């Protein structure tokens, strides 16, 4: 087991350092694609971190992403970059605690609708503040962060989110969450404090999303609420995680990577019919792959085990 | 035997290499690849579809019908590569990066709107592509032009817009045509907030009485309460820094409520052909942002060509002509340089002067020196009335005639 773990760690380190070389080897286009791949990988994995085990479908991704981006817009030029990131992470975490405590008692479709509304609520609050207090709407971000630096930060974030997910799955928290996902009533009866467990995970997931928003913001120079709080991000992350399969840590990646490449391929080759093709693909995913790519792989494995084991004894 | 085979192979290789070399040399000159990323879907679609896309397509067709862009002695056609940014800043950035690195385009035409032009600014500057932003209004324009010497901001600053309006009001008050009460409303979005923030101190400084000063959220459906409140105050001047949907709604509501101040000014959308289609005779005397020299032969010719090329659809009377002019400017700069040399083209843009449908344009510090800031509907067309010093400025009709039954 320990030898296996060591090999795995070695392989991961090798893979990461290989990926860290990309900015030296690729031109701006491939680097941009790499940034996009990492961005959605981190977002979808962070989404799956919370929604996978608990089965709460959240559309709040863009709310946290936007908070991160806006923190950079407001503080980007005033504070050193690491401090800006730290402030963004704290704001995201604080918001997640607030939202988590007040809403994780909701379940099913009510939670979905609430999280969708949350992004809009925060966006309107930002607009209200900017209009009535600061009298500027639309802020300029001129920070000396290069594309390569954005890529490396996202890569570090990706490594961190996988490490976190791996640790959580092996902790008491992870075990508690799996029980909550199966049956929340049973979990309560087992003596699990479901609220604390859920809120903790929600905060971890939201903090990562906030950091992604903060890291990405310097790419756009100009930030206004409609850019930072773009609902499309929530939907794309959701569909990526569903395609991959959110009940495994490495599931969302299997959705994020092919879908990001597909978006790129479609917008490069079919700029005018992009939305139609995308809609059809979503339908196919929902109908043919209800448990995602991970589900498909697991089914393969199951069918390959000897038949007699599946026959009644 | 071996030697002769080798020699023959070498000869063949040489011929092939020469052929390939010739082919690439020829390919570099047979066309100019021009790329753009525009919002074909998402919330920006309306603006891009009225102001930007028709002009890009019309210009490319006109140039190719004439044989192409003149490089030295010969003309080479334009080849267009276009993408959809889906109204997202990230997609616009990705699209531009694709145009530069994958499609290897020779020149790039900018996206629509302030936000997207700013988003693509850094890459265009880094890669040294001329950036003629024709649909961005930002107070940072002078600073951006300094930061990105390849960028040109053709639509000016929101402070410029607000101050030109206040100057006009001061002049009219001096002529005793209006009193000094102003009601101002603004949409709670980039444009509305920038303009009202600039107009507020300018109005106060000019000793106007700001009787009403409120903003409303984007997407507000019912604007009747605002108009009723404002009507009760009976101001001489009504100023709305609005977006197209609320420009239409505020005008409609004012007509219904019979609110007819001496000056009625609305924001983006007043200059749209749609405004004329919807209000017909009731447009008479309505002021708005933008305007053009409707009496000039060049503009009349542009209008006729636009209608012919776009199935009778008219351009808007503000950024459309500016967008088309930006393309003429780019073409003239390329033709004067005579080859695809982007650094030289940028230099020419900074120093040259250009003949366009909006008249002669010469940049100073990468900004044009003249803008149309206030226009007014007069006899079915939207003419520039301020700044009064512009060539072709018409006198403003004040007071605005009463609304008529539609």
mmCIF file with all atom_site columns, C-alpha atoms in Angstrom, chain A residues 27-30 32-33 35-36 39 123-124 127 130-132 135-137 140 142 147 216 219-222 224 227 230 236 260 263-264 267-269 271-272 274-275, chain B residues 40-41 82-84 86 88-91 93-94 97-98 101-102 114-115 118-119 122 126-127 138-140 143-144 147-148 188-190 193-194 197 200 215 217-218:
data_model
loop_
_atom_site.group_PDB
_atom_site.id
_atom_site.type_symbol
_atom_site.label_atom_id
_atom_site.label_alt_id
_atom_site.label_comp_id
_atom_site.label_asym_id
_atom_site.label_entity_id
_atom_site.label_seq_id
_atom_site.pdbx_PDB_ins_code
_atom_site.Cartn_x
_atom_site.Cartn_y
_atom_site.Cartn_z
_atom_site.occupancy
_atom_site.B_iso_or_equiv
_atom_site.pdbx_formal_charge
_atom_site.auth_seq_id
_atom_site.auth_comp_id
_atom_site.auth_asym_id
_atom_site.auth_atom_id
_atom_site.pdbx_PDB_model_num
ATOM 1  C CA . UNK A 1 27  ? 2.074   29.717 -27.838 1.00 0.00 ? 27  UNK A CA 1
ATOM 2  C CA . UNK A 1 28  ? -0.563  32.045 -26.413 1.00 0.00 ? 28  UNK A CA 1
ATOM 3  C CA . UNK A 1 29  ? -3.417  30.096 -27.969 1.00 0.00 ? 29  UNK A CA 1
ATOM 4  C CA . UNK A 1 30  ? -2.498  26.773 -26.401 1.00 0.00 ? 30  UNK A CA 1
ATOM 5  C CA . UNK A 1 32  ? -5.202  30.039 -23.198 1.00 0.00 ? 32  UNK A CA 1
ATOM 6  C CA . UNK A 1 33  ? -6.691  26.618 -23.824 1.00 0.00 ? 33  UNK A CA 1
ATOM 7  C CA . UNK A 1 35  ? -5.950  28.045 -18.674 1.00 0.00 ? 35  UNK A CA 1
ATOM 8  C CA . UNK A 1 36  ? -9.484  27.229 -19.717 1.00 0.00 ? 36  UNK A CA 1
ATOM 9  C CA . UNK A 1 39  ? -10.202 26.689 -14.771 1.00 0.00 ? 39  UNK A CA 1
ATOM 10 C CA . UNK A 1 123 ? -24.822 40.795 -8.333  1.00 0.00 ? 123 UNK A CA 1
ATOM 11 C CA . UNK A 1 124 ? -27.659 43.197 -7.476  1.00 0.00 ? 124 UNK A CA 1
ATOM 12 C CA . UNK A 1 127 ? -24.667 47.000 -8.405  1.00 0.00 ? 127 UNK A CA 1
ATOM 13 C CA . UNK A 1 130 ? -21.458 50.709 -6.841  1.00 0.00 ? 130 UNK A CA 1
ATOM 14 C CA . UNK A 1 131 ? -24.347 52.910 -7.957  1.00 0.00 ? 131 UNK A CA 1
ATOM 15 C CA . UNK A 1 132 ? -25.171 54.495 -4.631  1.00 0.00 ? 132 UNK A CA 1
ATOM 16 C CA . UNK A 1 135 ? -20.538 55.871 -8.125  1.00 0.00 ? 135 UNK A CA 1
ATOM 17 C CA . UNK A 1 136 ? -18.554 53.700 -10.497 1.00 0.00 ? 136 UNK A CA 1
ATOM 18 C CA . UNK A 1 137 ? -19.877 50.710 -12.321 1.00 0.00 ? 137 UNK A CA 1
ATOM 19 C CA . UNK A 1 140 ? -10.375 48.421 -14.328 1.00 0.00 ? 140 UNK A CA 1
ATOM 20 C CA . UNK A 1 142 ? -4.321  46.645 -14.176 1.00 0.00 ? 142 UNK A CA 1
ATOM 21 C CA . UNK A 1 147 ? -0.940  34.627 -18.583 1.00 0.00 ? 147 UNK A CA 1
ATOM 22 C CA . UNK A 1 216 ? -8.926  34.682 -13.662 1.00 0.00 ? 216 UNK A CA 1
ATOM 23 C CA . UNK A 1 219 ? -7.360  38.290 -17.892 1.00 0.00 ? 219 UNK A CA 1
ATOM 24 C CA . UNK A 1 220 ? -10.175 40.730 -18.660 1.00 0.00 ? 220 UNK A CA 1
ATOM 25 C CA . UNK A 1 221 ? -8.834  44.186 -17.673 1.00 0.00 ? 221 UNK A CA 1
ATOM 26 C CA . UNK A 1 222 ? -12.380 45.420 -17.144 1.00 0.00 ? 222 UNK A CA 1
ATOM 27 C CA . UNK A 1 224 ? -18.528 44.832 -14.293 1.00 0.00 ? 224 UNK A CA 1
ATOM 28 C CA . UNK A 1 227 ? -18.994 39.956 -16.585 1.00 0.00 ? 227 UNK A CA 1
ATOM 29 C CA . UNK A 1 230 ? -22.128 35.342 -15.576 1.00 0.00 ? 230 UNK A CA 1
ATOM 30 C CA . UNK A 1 236 ? -21.223 24.882 -17.652 1.00 0.00 ? 236 UNK A CA 1
ATOM 31 C CA . UNK A 1 260 ? -13.827 22.435 -22.696 1.00 0.00 ? 260 UNK A CA 1
ATOM 32 C CA . UNK A 1 263 ? -16.586 24.164 -26.648 1.00 0.00 ? 263 UNK A CA 1
ATOM 33 C CA . UNK A 1 264 ? -13.328 25.271 -28.219 1.00 0.00 ? 264 UNK A CA 1
ATOM 34 C CA . UNK A 1 267 ? -16.702 27.940 -31.316 1.00 0.00 ? 267 UNK A CA 1
ATOM 35 C CA . UNK A 1 268 ? -13.769 27.686 -33.730 1.00 0.00 ? 268 UNK A CA 1
ATOM 36 C CA . UNK A 1 269 ? -15.596 25.736 -36.417 1.00 0.00 ? 269 UNK A CA 1
ATOM 37 C CA . UNK A 1 271 ? -19.480 29.929 -34.494 1.00 0.00 ? 271 UNK A CA 1
ATOM 38 C CA . UNK A 1 272 ? -23.029 30.446 -35.717 1.00 0.00 ? 272 UNK A CA 1
ATOM 39 C CA . UNK A 1 274 ? -22.724 26.772 -31.416 1.00 0.00 ? 274 UNK A CA 1
ATOM 40 C CA . UNK A 1 275 ? -25.751 26.982 -29.117 1.00 0.00 ? 275 UNK A CA 1
ATOM 41 C CA . UNK B 2 40  ? -23.659 36.873 -32.191 1.00 0.00 ? 40  UNK B CA 1
ATOM 42 C CA . UNK B 2 41  ? -25.463 35.482 -29.130 1.00 0.00 ? 41  UNK B CA 1
ATOM 43 C CA . UNK B 2 82  ? -15.181 35.507 -37.735 1.00 0.00 ? 82  UNK B CA 1
ATOM 44 C CA . UNK B 2 83  ? -16.069 34.064 -34.332 1.00 0.00 ? 83  UNK B CA 1
ATOM 45 C CA . UNK B 2 84  ? -18.821 34.505 -31.767 1.00 0.00 ? 84  UNK B CA 1
ATOM 46 C CA . UNK B 2 86  ? -21.232 34.853 -26.850 1.00 0.00 ? 86  UNK B CA 1
ATOM 47 C CA . UNK B 2 88  ? -18.475 36.946 -22.671 1.00 0.00 ? 88  UNK B CA 1
ATOM 48 C CA . UNK B 2 89  ? -15.185 38.686 -21.956 1.00 0.00 ? 89  UNK B CA 1
ATOM 49 C CA . UNK B 2 90  ? -13.361 35.373 -21.573 1.00 0.00 ? 90  UNK B CA 1
ATOM 50 C CA . UNK B 2 91  ? -14.651 34.114 -24.944 1.00 0.00 ? 91  UNK B CA 1
ATOM 51 C CA . UNK B 2 93  ? -10.112 37.034 -25.225 1.00 0.00 ? 93  UNK B CA 1
ATOM 52 C CA . UNK B 2 94  ? -9.940  33.390 -26.365 1.00 0.00 ? 94  UNK B CA 1
ATOM 53 C CA . UNK B 2 97  ? -5.921  34.622 -29.196 1.00 0.00 ? 97  UNK B CA 1
ATOM 54 C CA . UNK B 2 98  ? -7.189  32.050 -31.687 1.00 0.00 ? 98  UNK B CA 1
ATOM 55 C CA . UNK B 2 101 ? -2.021  32.323 -33.076 1.00 0.00 ? 101 UNK B CA 1
ATOM 56 C CA . UNK B 2 102 ? -4.043  29.763 -35.040 1.00 0.00 ? 102 UNK B CA 1
ATOM 57 C CA . UNK B 2 114 ? -16.846 48.996 -23.880 1.00 0.00 ? 114 UNK B CA 1
ATOM 58 C CA . UNK B 2 115 ? -16.283 45.902 -21.737 1.00 0.00 ? 115 UNK B CA 1
ATOM 59 C CA . UNK B 2 118 ? -11.154 46.624 -22.807 1.00 0.00 ? 118 UNK B CA 1
ATOM 60 C CA . UNK B 2 119 ? -10.920 42.873 -22.366 1.00 0.00 ? 119 UNK B CA 1
ATOM 61 C CA . UNK B 2 122 ? -3.964  43.905 -23.582 1.00 0.00 ? 122 UNK B CA 1
ATOM 62 C CA . UNK B 2 126 ? 1.088   42.826 -26.694 1.00 0.00 ? 126 UNK B CA 1
ATOM 63 C CA . UNK B 2 127 ? 0.909   41.365 -30.197 1.00 0.00 ? 127 UNK B CA 1
ATOM 64 C CA . UNK B 2 138 ? -14.802 55.184 -21.390 1.00 0.00 ? 138 UNK B CA 1
ATOM 65 C CA . UNK B 2 139 ? -13.352 57.938 -19.275 1.00 0.00 ? 139 UNK B CA 1
ATOM 66 C CA . UNK B 2 140 ? -10.105 56.024 -19.275 1.00 0.00 ? 140 UNK B CA 1
ATOM 67 C CA . UNK B 2 143 ? -5.010  56.761 -20.214 1.00 0.00 ? 143 UNK B CA 1
ATOM 68 C CA . UNK B 2 144 ? -5.661  53.592 -22.242 1.00 0.00 ? 144 UNK B CA 1
ATOM 69 C CA . UNK B 2 147 ? -0.900  52.480 -22.028 1.00 0.00 ? 147 UNK B CA 1
ATOM 70 C CA . UNK B 2 148 ? -1.619  50.753 -25.356 1.00 0.00 ? 148 UNK B CA 1
ATOM 71 C CA . UNK B 2 188 ? -27.826 51.548 -12.936 1.00 0.00 ? 188 UNK B CA 1
ATOM 72 C CA . UNK B 2 189 ? -25.238 50.182 -15.324 1.00 0.00 ? 189 UNK B CA 1
ATOM 73 C CA . UNK B 2 190 ? -21.836 51.268 -16.614 1.00 0.00 ? 190 UNK B CA 1
ATOM 74 C CA . UNK B 2 193 ? -23.608 55.685 -13.884 1.00 0.00 ? 193 UNK B CA 1
ATOM 75 C CA . UNK B 2 194 ? -20.569 57.068 -15.729 1.00 0.00 ? 194 UNK B CA 1
ATOM 76 C CA . UNK B 2 197 ? -21.585 60.915 -12.299 1.00 0.00 ? 197 UNK B CA 1
ATOM 77 C CA . UNK B 2 200 ? -23.993 65.956 -11.789 1.00 0.00 ? 200 UNK B CA 1
ATOM 78 C CA . UNK B 2 215 ? -31.211 55.680 -10.993 1.00 0.00 ? 215 UNK B CA 1
ATOM 79 C CA . UNK B 2 217 ? -32.035 48.988 -12.187 1.00 0.00 ? 217 UNK B CA 1
ATOM 80 C CA . UNK B 2 218 ? -31.310 47.416 -15.551 1.00 0.00 ? 218 UNK B CA 1
#
